Amino acid sequence: MTTTTGRPPRRPRDRKAQILVAAVECFHRSGYQATGMEDIAAAVGITAGALYRHFRSKRELLGQALLSSSERLMEAVQQPADLDSLVRAVFTFTLDHRSYAAVWWKETRHLTPEQQTEVRGRHAKLAFDIAAALRASRPGVDPAAADLISWAVLALAASSSFHGTELPRPQFDELLRRLASALCQAEPDPAVCAEVPQTEAGSGLTPSSRREALLVAAIPLFAERGYQAVSMEEIGAAAGVSRLSVYHYFVGKGELLAAALHRESEMRWGALTRDLGLSATADDGLRKVLHTYAESTVRGKGVAELLRVGEVAHLAEAEREALHRSQVDYVAEWVALLTACHPALGQNEARVVVHAALALLNMLPRLAVLENRADPVAIVVALSSAVLEAAADL
């Protein structure tokens, strides 16, 4: 009779890489602040204690996950030189790693300043390379417009990270390539792309209603620092409401967040319904809805959408489901308008196109490249319109 020695199984050599991949997926699904180290450990199939042997904190893990992913993205685009090959390489990476872009967009704010600089610097380098390739392929393009288009291409590449619509992979690749080609041929008016001197903006008036003032104060605080990092007392102080009085209007932070997200959702629906009522055709309606949405996101610097995708995990399940259903129905209205304009367009293709346009509308206003432009709304409208109009050739 033979006996076996109970040697512990060897740790896989790629365990750290597995953890980084799982972390991106978990942060994408639930958000950074709502994800625990034990959640990531469970996704890898190890204990939380084993996870801490690799990473001392969740913040360190987020930083390493984003730095590792951004490094792999940069490696993927090292070889291509011409514009089409460069864009294809970016899209191949983002479709292969659909969770990365959303985590980069909504969770970079939780990194250390040094990590933020490094991650953002890599994306800025990629945008610079795309702009250089664009100028080489279109020698007459306005340099400022080329810079803006390059960031729009990156937003387009990121769009697949924010929805679950599926297409056969070759079809998905080709669809995004065509949308990118339309973007790269866009010609925003150089006058609206020009930089203008920064002026001191007024603080504006705040509502006299304390409940409304709390909502107004909470939205930028949640967007800047994250839901968990902001206290009700800090929100009250920002709104000029005493610490004890805050709880007369909202029983807790969750109720305040839910009210803010529902408010933004209802405002979008109200604007869309108004624009549809003023439109005689689907084409006219799509133009109106697009312009109104652009005005809203530029004015709010994309904060509302950052809250929706970045903080909704903190809400109760019923609230999450209600907001998700509202968003799905809202996107469906855009899809209905787009397919009415282009009846040959398939439903899934139309959803991909709409999500691409919405990605530009939501992401560009949060980027420094749009700051101090003569007419940022016109820029966002022009670039998003190029994406929607490309549906005519699909």
Coordinates of C-alpha atoms in Angstrom, one line a residue:
M1 CA 0.0 0.0 0.0
T2 CA 1.4 3.4 -0.9
T3 CA 0.8 6.7 0.7
T4 CA 0.9 10.1 -0.9
T5 CA 2.5 13.1 0.7
G6 CA 0.1 16.0 1.1
R7 CA 2.1 18.7 -0.7
P8 CA 0.1 22.0 -1.0
P9 CA -0.7 22.8 -4.6
R10 CA 1.7 25.3 -6.2
R11 CA 0.5 28.8 -6.7
P12 CA -0.1 29.6 -10.4
R13 CA 2.6 31.7 -11.9
D14 CA 0.1 34.0 -13.4
R15 CA -1.9 34.5 -10.1
K16 CA -1.2 38.2 -10.0
A17 CA -2.4 38.7 -13.6
Q18 CA -5.5 36.7 -12.8
I19 CA -6.2 39.0 -9.9
L20 CA -5.8 42.2 -12.0
V21 CA -8.2 40.9 -14.6
A22 CA -10.8 39.9 -12.0
A23 CA -10.4 43.2 -10.3
V24 CA -11.3 45.1 -13.5
E25 CA -14.3 42.9 -14.0
C26 CA -15.5 43.4 -10.4
F27 CA -14.9 47.2 -10.5
H28 CA -16.8 47.3 -13.7
R29 CA -19.8 45.4 -12.4
S30 CA -20.2 46.9 -9.0
G31 CA -18.0 50.0 -8.9
Y32 CA -14.9 50.6 -6.9
Q33 CA -16.4 51.7 -3.7
A34 CA -19.1 49.0 -3.6
T35 CA -16.5 46.2 -4.3
G36 CA -14.7 44.5 -1.4
M37 CA -11.4 42.8 -1.5
E38 CA -13.3 39.6 -0.6
D39 CA -15.4 40.0 -3.8
I40 CA -12.3 40.1 -5.9
A41 CA -10.7 37.2 -4.0
A42 CA -13.9 35.1 -4.6
A43 CA -13.8 35.9 -8.3
V44 CA -10.2 34.5 -8.4
G45 CA -11.0 31.5 -6.2
I46 CA -8.6 32.5 -3.3
T47 CA -9.1 33.8 0.2
A48 CA -9.0 37.5 1.1
G49 CA -5.8 36.8 3.1
A50 CA -4.1 35.4 0.0
L51 CA -5.2 38.5 -2.0
Y52 CA -3.6 40.8 0.6
R53 CA -0.3 39.0 0.1
H54 CA -0.3 40.4 -3.4
F55 CA -1.9 43.8 -2.8
R56 CA -1.9 45.8 0.5
S57 CA -5.1 47.6 -0.2
K58 CA -8.0 47.9 -2.7
R59 CA -6.7 51.3 -3.8
E60 CA -3.3 49.8 -4.7
L61 CA -5.1 47.0 -6.6
L62 CA -7.2 49.5 -8.6
G63 CA -4.1 51.4 -9.5
Q64 CA -2.2 48.3 -10.6
A65 CA -5.2 47.0 -12.5
L66 CA -5.6 50.3 -14.5
L67 CA -1.9 50.7 -15.0
S68 CA -1.5 47.1 -16.2
S69 CA -4.5 47.4 -18.6
S70 CA -3.3 50.8 -19.9
E71 CA 0.2 49.3 -20.5
R72 CA -1.3 46.4 -22.5
L73 CA -3.3 48.9 -24.5
M74 CA -0.2 50.9 -25.3
E75 CA 1.6 47.7 -26.3
A76 CA -1.3 46.7 -28.6
V77 CA -0.9 49.9 -30.6
Q78 CA 2.9 50.2 -30.8
Q79 CA 3.3 48.7 -34.3
P80 CA 0.5 50.4 -36.4
A81 CA 1.6 53.6 -38.0
D82 CA -1.3 54.6 -40.4
L83 CA -4.6 55.9 -39.0
D84 CA -6.8 52.9 -40.0
S85 CA -4.4 50.3 -38.5
L86 CA -4.0 52.4 -35.3
V87 CA -7.8 52.7 -34.9
R88 CA -8.3 49.0 -35.6
A89 CA -5.8 48.1 -32.9
V90 CA -7.5 50.3 -30.3
F91 CA -10.9 48.8 -31.1
T92 CA -9.5 45.3 -31.0
F93 CA -8.2 45.9 -27.5
T94 CA -11.3 47.5 -26.2
L95 CA -13.6 44.8 -27.6
D96 CA -11.3 42.1 -26.2
H97 CA -11.4 43.9 -22.8
R98 CA -14.8 45.4 -22.7
S99 CA -14.7 46.2 -18.9
Y100 CA -11.5 48.3 -19.0
A101 CA -12.8 51.6 -20.5
A102 CA -15.7 52.0 -18.1
V103 CA -13.4 51.4 -15.1
W104 CA -10.9 53.9 -16.5
W105 CA -13.6 56.5 -17.0
K106 CA -15.4 56.2 -13.7
E107 CA -12.8 55.0 -11.2
T108 CA -9.6 56.9 -12.1
R109 CA -10.7 59.6 -9.6
H110 CA -10.0 57.1 -6.8
L111 CA -6.3 56.7 -7.7
T112 CA -3.4 58.5 -6.1
P113 CA -2.5 61.7 -7.9
E114 CA 0.7 60.0 -9.2
Q115 CA -1.3 57.1 -10.6
Q116 CA -3.9 59.4 -12.1
T117 CA -1.2 61.3 -13.9
E118 CA 0.4 58.1 -15.3
V119 CA -2.9 56.5 -16.5
R120 CA -4.2 59.7 -18.0
G121 CA -0.8 60.4 -19.6
R122 CA -1.0 57.1 -21.4
H123 CA -4.4 57.9 -22.9
A124 CA -3.2 61.4 -23.8
K125 CA -0.2 59.8 -25.6
L126 CA -2.6 57.5 -27.5
A127 CA -4.8 60.5 -28.4
F128 CA -1.7 62.4 -29.6
D129 CA -0.7 59.5 -31.8
I130 CA -4.2 59.2 -33.3
A131 CA -4.2 63.0 -34.0
A132 CA -0.8 62.8 -35.6
A133 CA -1.9 59.9 -37.9
L134 CA -5.1 61.8 -38.7
R135 CA -3.1 64.9 -39.7
A136 CA -0.9 62.7 -41.9
S137 CA -3.9 61.2 -43.7
R138 CA -5.7 64.6 -43.9
P139 CA -3.0 67.3 -44.3
G140 CA -5.6 70.1 -44.4
V141 CA -7.4 69.2 -41.2
D142 CA -7.4 71.9 -38.5
P143 CA -4.9 70.9 -35.8
A144 CA -7.4 71.7 -33.0
A145 CA -10.1 69.7 -34.7
A146 CA -7.7 66.8 -35.1
D147 CA -7.0 66.8 -31.4
L148 CA -10.7 66.8 -30.6
I149 CA -11.5 64.0 -33.1
S150 CA -8.7 61.9 -31.6
W151 CA -10.4 62.0 -28.2
A152 CA -13.7 61.3 -29.8
V153 CA -12.3 58.2 -31.4
L154 CA -11.1 57.0 -28.0
A155 CA -14.6 57.7 -26.6
L156 CA -16.1 55.7 -29.4
A157 CA -13.7 52.8 -28.6
A158 CA -14.8 53.0 -25.0
S159 CA -18.5 52.9 -25.8
S160 CA -18.7 49.1 -25.9
S161 CA -17.8 49.1 -22.2
F162 CA -21.0 50.8 -21.3
H163 CA -23.6 48.4 -22.8
G164 CA -24.1 44.6 -23.4
T165 CA -25.3 44.6 -27.0
E166 CA -23.7 41.8 -28.9
L167 CA -22.9 41.4 -32.6
P168 CA -20.8 38.8 -34.4
R169 CA -17.2 39.9 -33.8
P170 CA -16.2 40.7 -37.4
Q171 CA -19.4 42.7 -37.8
F172 CA -18.8 44.5 -34.5
D173 CA -15.2 45.4 -35.5
E174 CA -16.3 46.6 -39.0
L175 CA -19.2 48.7 -37.5
L176 CA -16.9 50.5 -35.1
R177 CA -14.3 51.0 -37.8
R178 CA -16.9 52.7 -40.1
L179 CA -18.1 54.9 -37.2
A180 CA -14.5 55.9 -36.6
S181 CA -13.9 56.6 -40.3
A182 CA -16.9 58.9 -40.2
L183 CA -15.5 60.7 -37.1
C184 CA -12.1 61.0 -38.8
Q185 CA -13.7 62.7 -41.8
A186 CA -15.7 65.1 -39.6
E187 CA -15.0 68.8 -40.1
P188 CA -16.0 70.8 -37.0
D189 CA -15.9 74.5 -37.8
P190 CA -12.3 75.7 -36.8
A191 CA -14.0 78.8 -35.2
V192 CA -15.8 76.6 -32.6
C193 CA -12.7 74.5 -32.0
A194 CA -10.5 77.5 -31.3
E195 CA -9.4 78.1 -27.7
V196 CA -10.7 81.2 -26.0
P197 CA -9.3 82.9 -22.8
Q198 CA -10.7 81.4 -19.7
T199 CA -13.1 83.7 -17.9
E200 CA -14.1 83.7 -14.3
A201 CA -17.4 82.0 -14.1
G202 CA -20.0 83.2 -11.6
S203 CA -21.1 80.8 -8.9
G204 CA -24.8 81.2 -9.9
L205 CA -27.9 81.2 -7.8
T206 CA -28.9 78.3 -5.6
P207 CA -32.5 77.2 -4.9
S208 CA -34.1 78.7 -1.8
S209 CA -35.5 75.2 -1.0
R210 CA -33.1 73.4 1.3
R211 CA -34.0 70.1 -0.1
E212 CA -33.1 71.3 -3.6
A213 CA -30.0 72.9 -2.4
L214 CA -28.9 69.6 -0.8
L215 CA -29.4 67.8 -4.2
V216 CA -27.5 70.5 -6.0
A217 CA -24.6 70.2 -3.6
A218 CA -24.5 66.4 -3.4
I219 CA -24.1 65.7 -7.1
P220 CA -20.7 67.3 -7.7
L221 CA -19.4 66.0 -4.4
F222 CA -20.4 62.4 -5.2
A223 CA -18.9 62.7 -8.7
E224 CA -15.6 64.1 -7.5
R225 CA -15.0 61.9 -4.5
G226 CA -17.4 59.0 -4.7
Y227 CA -20.5 58.2 -2.7
Q228 CA -18.8 56.5 0.3
A229 CA -16.2 59.3 0.7
V230 CA -18.8 62.0 1.2
S231 CA -20.7 62.5 4.5
M232 CA -24.2 63.9 4.9
E233 CA -22.6 66.6 7.1
E234 CA -20.3 67.7 4.3
I235 CA -23.2 67.9 1.9
G236 CA -25.1 70.0 4.4
A237 CA -22.2 72.3 4.8
A238 CA -21.9 72.7 1.0
A239 CA -25.6 73.6 0.8
G240 CA -25.5 75.9 3.8
V241 CA -27.8 73.5 5.8
S242 CA -27.0 72.7 9.5
R243 CA -25.9 69.1 10.3
L244 CA -29.1 68.3 12.1
S245 CA -31.4 69.8 9.5
V246 CA -30.0 67.6 6.7
Y247 CA -31.9 64.6 8.1
H248 CA -35.2 66.5 8.0
Y249 CA -35.0 66.3 4.2
F250 CA -33.3 62.9 3.6
V251 CA -33.2 60.0 6.1
G252 CA -29.8 59.0 4.8
K253 CA -27.3 59.3 2.0
G254 CA -28.8 56.5 0.0
E255 CA -32.1 58.4 -0.3
L256 CA -30.3 61.5 -1.3
L257 CA -28.4 59.7 -4.1
A258 CA -31.5 58.0 -5.3
A259 CA -33.3 61.3 -5.5
A260 CA -30.5 62.9 -7.4
L261 CA -30.3 60.1 -9.9
H262 CA -34.1 59.9 -10.4
R263 CA -34.1 63.7 -10.8
E264 CA -31.5 63.6 -13.6
S265 CA -33.4 60.7 -15.3
E266 CA -36.7 62.6 -15.2
M267 CA -35.1 65.7 -16.6
R268 CA -33.8 63.8 -19.6
W269 CA -37.2 62.2 -20.2
G270 CA -38.9 65.6 -19.9
A271 CA -36.5 67.2 -22.4
L272 CA -36.8 64.2 -24.8
T273 CA -40.6 64.3 -24.7
R274 CA -40.6 68.1 -25.3
D275 CA -38.3 67.7 -28.3
L276 CA -40.3 64.9 -29.8
G277 CA -43.4 67.1 -29.5
L278 CA -41.7 69.9 -31.4
S279 CA -40.6 67.6 -34.2
A280 CA -42.4 66.8 -37.5
T281 CA -40.0 64.0 -38.6
A282 CA -37.7 61.4 -37.0
D283 CA -34.7 63.2 -38.5
D284 CA -35.7 66.5 -37.0
G285 CA -36.5 64.8 -33.7
L286 CA -33.1 63.1 -33.6
R287 CA -31.3 66.4 -34.2
K288 CA -33.3 68.2 -31.5
V289 CA -32.8 65.4 -28.9
L290 CA -29.0 65.3 -29.7
H291 CA -28.6 69.0 -29.3
T292 CA -30.6 69.2 -26.1
Y293 CA -28.6 66.3 -24.6
A294 CA -25.3 68.0 -25.7
E295 CA -26.3 71.2 -24.0
S296 CA -27.1 69.4 -20.8
T297 CA -23.9 67.3 -20.6
V298 CA -21.6 70.2 -21.5
R299 CA -23.3 72.4 -18.9
G300 CA -23.0 69.7 -16.3
K301 CA -19.6 68.4 -17.5
G302 CA -20.9 64.9 -17.8
V303 CA -21.4 64.6 -14.1
A304 CA -24.9 63.1 -14.2
E305 CA -23.8 60.1 -16.3
L306 CA -20.7 59.6 -14.2
L307 CA -23.0 59.3 -11.2
R308 CA -25.4 56.9 -13.0
V309 CA -22.8 54.4 -14.0
G310 CA -20.4 55.0 -11.1
E311 CA -22.6 55.2 -8.0
V312 CA -25.8 53.2 -8.7
A313 CA -24.4 50.1 -7.0
H314 CA -24.9 51.9 -3.7
L315 CA -28.7 51.9 -4.1
A316 CA -31.2 49.3 -3.0
E317 CA -32.0 46.7 -5.7
A318 CA -35.5 48.1 -6.5
E319 CA -34.0 51.6 -7.0
R320 CA -31.2 50.2 -9.3
E321 CA -33.7 48.2 -11.3
A322 CA -36.0 51.3 -11.8
L323 CA -33.1 53.4 -12.9
H324 CA -31.8 50.7 -15.2
R325 CA -35.2 50.2 -16.8
S326 CA -35.5 54.0 -17.3
Q327 CA -32.1 54.1 -19.0
V328 CA -32.9 51.1 -21.3
D329 CA -36.2 52.8 -22.3
Y330 CA -34.5 56.1 -22.9
V331 CA -31.9 54.5 -25.2
A332 CA -34.7 52.7 -27.0
E333 CA -36.2 56.1 -27.9
W334 CA -33.0 57.1 -29.6
V335 CA -32.9 53.7 -31.4
A336 CA -36.4 54.2 -32.6
L337 CA -35.6 57.6 -34.0
L338 CA -32.4 56.3 -35.7
T339 CA -34.1 53.3 -37.3
A340 CA -37.0 55.5 -38.4
C341 CA -34.3 57.6 -40.2
H342 CA -32.6 54.5 -41.6
P343 CA -35.1 51.6 -41.9
A344 CA -32.5 49.2 -43.2
L345 CA -30.5 49.4 -40.0
G346 CA -30.8 46.4 -37.7
Q347 CA -31.8 46.9 -34.1
N348 CA -28.5 45.7 -32.5
E349 CA -26.5 47.8 -35.0
A350 CA -28.7 50.8 -34.1
R351 CA -28.1 50.3 -30.4
V352 CA -24.3 50.1 -30.9
V353 CA -24.5 53.4 -32.9
V354 CA -26.6 55.1 -30.3
H355 CA -24.4 54.0 -27.5
A356 CA -21.4 55.3 -29.4
A357 CA -23.0 58.7 -29.9
L358 CA -24.0 58.8 -26.2
A359 CA -20.4 57.9 -25.2
L360 CA -19.1 61.0 -27.0
L361 CA -21.9 63.1 -25.5
N362 CA -21.1 61.9 -21.9
M363 CA -17.3 61.5 -22.0
L364 CA -16.0 64.5 -24.0
P365 CA -17.4 67.2 -21.6
R366 CA -15.4 65.6 -18.8
L367 CA -12.1 65.9 -20.7
A368 CA -9.7 68.8 -20.6
V369 CA -9.5 68.9 -24.4
L370 CA -13.0 70.5 -24.5
E371 CA -12.1 73.2 -21.9
N372 CA -12.0 76.8 -23.1
R373 CA -13.2 76.0 -26.6
A374 CA -15.2 78.7 -28.3
D375 CA -18.4 76.6 -28.6
P376 CA -18.1 73.2 -26.9
V377 CA -21.7 72.3 -27.5
A378 CA -21.3 72.8 -31.2
I379 CA -18.2 70.6 -31.1
V380 CA -19.9 67.7 -29.3
V381 CA -22.9 68.0 -31.6
A382 CA -20.8 67.9 -34.7
L383 CA -18.8 64.8 -33.6
S384 CA -21.8 62.9 -32.3
S385 CA -23.8 63.8 -35.4
A386 CA -21.0 62.3 -37.6
V387 CA -21.5 59.0 -35.7
L388 CA -25.2 59.0 -36.1
E389 CA -25.1 60.0 -39.7
A390 CA -22.7 57.2 -40.5
A391 CA -25.7 54.8 -39.9
A392 CA -27.0 55.8 -43.3
D393 CA -24.1 53.9 -44.9
L394 CA -24.3 50.7 -42.8

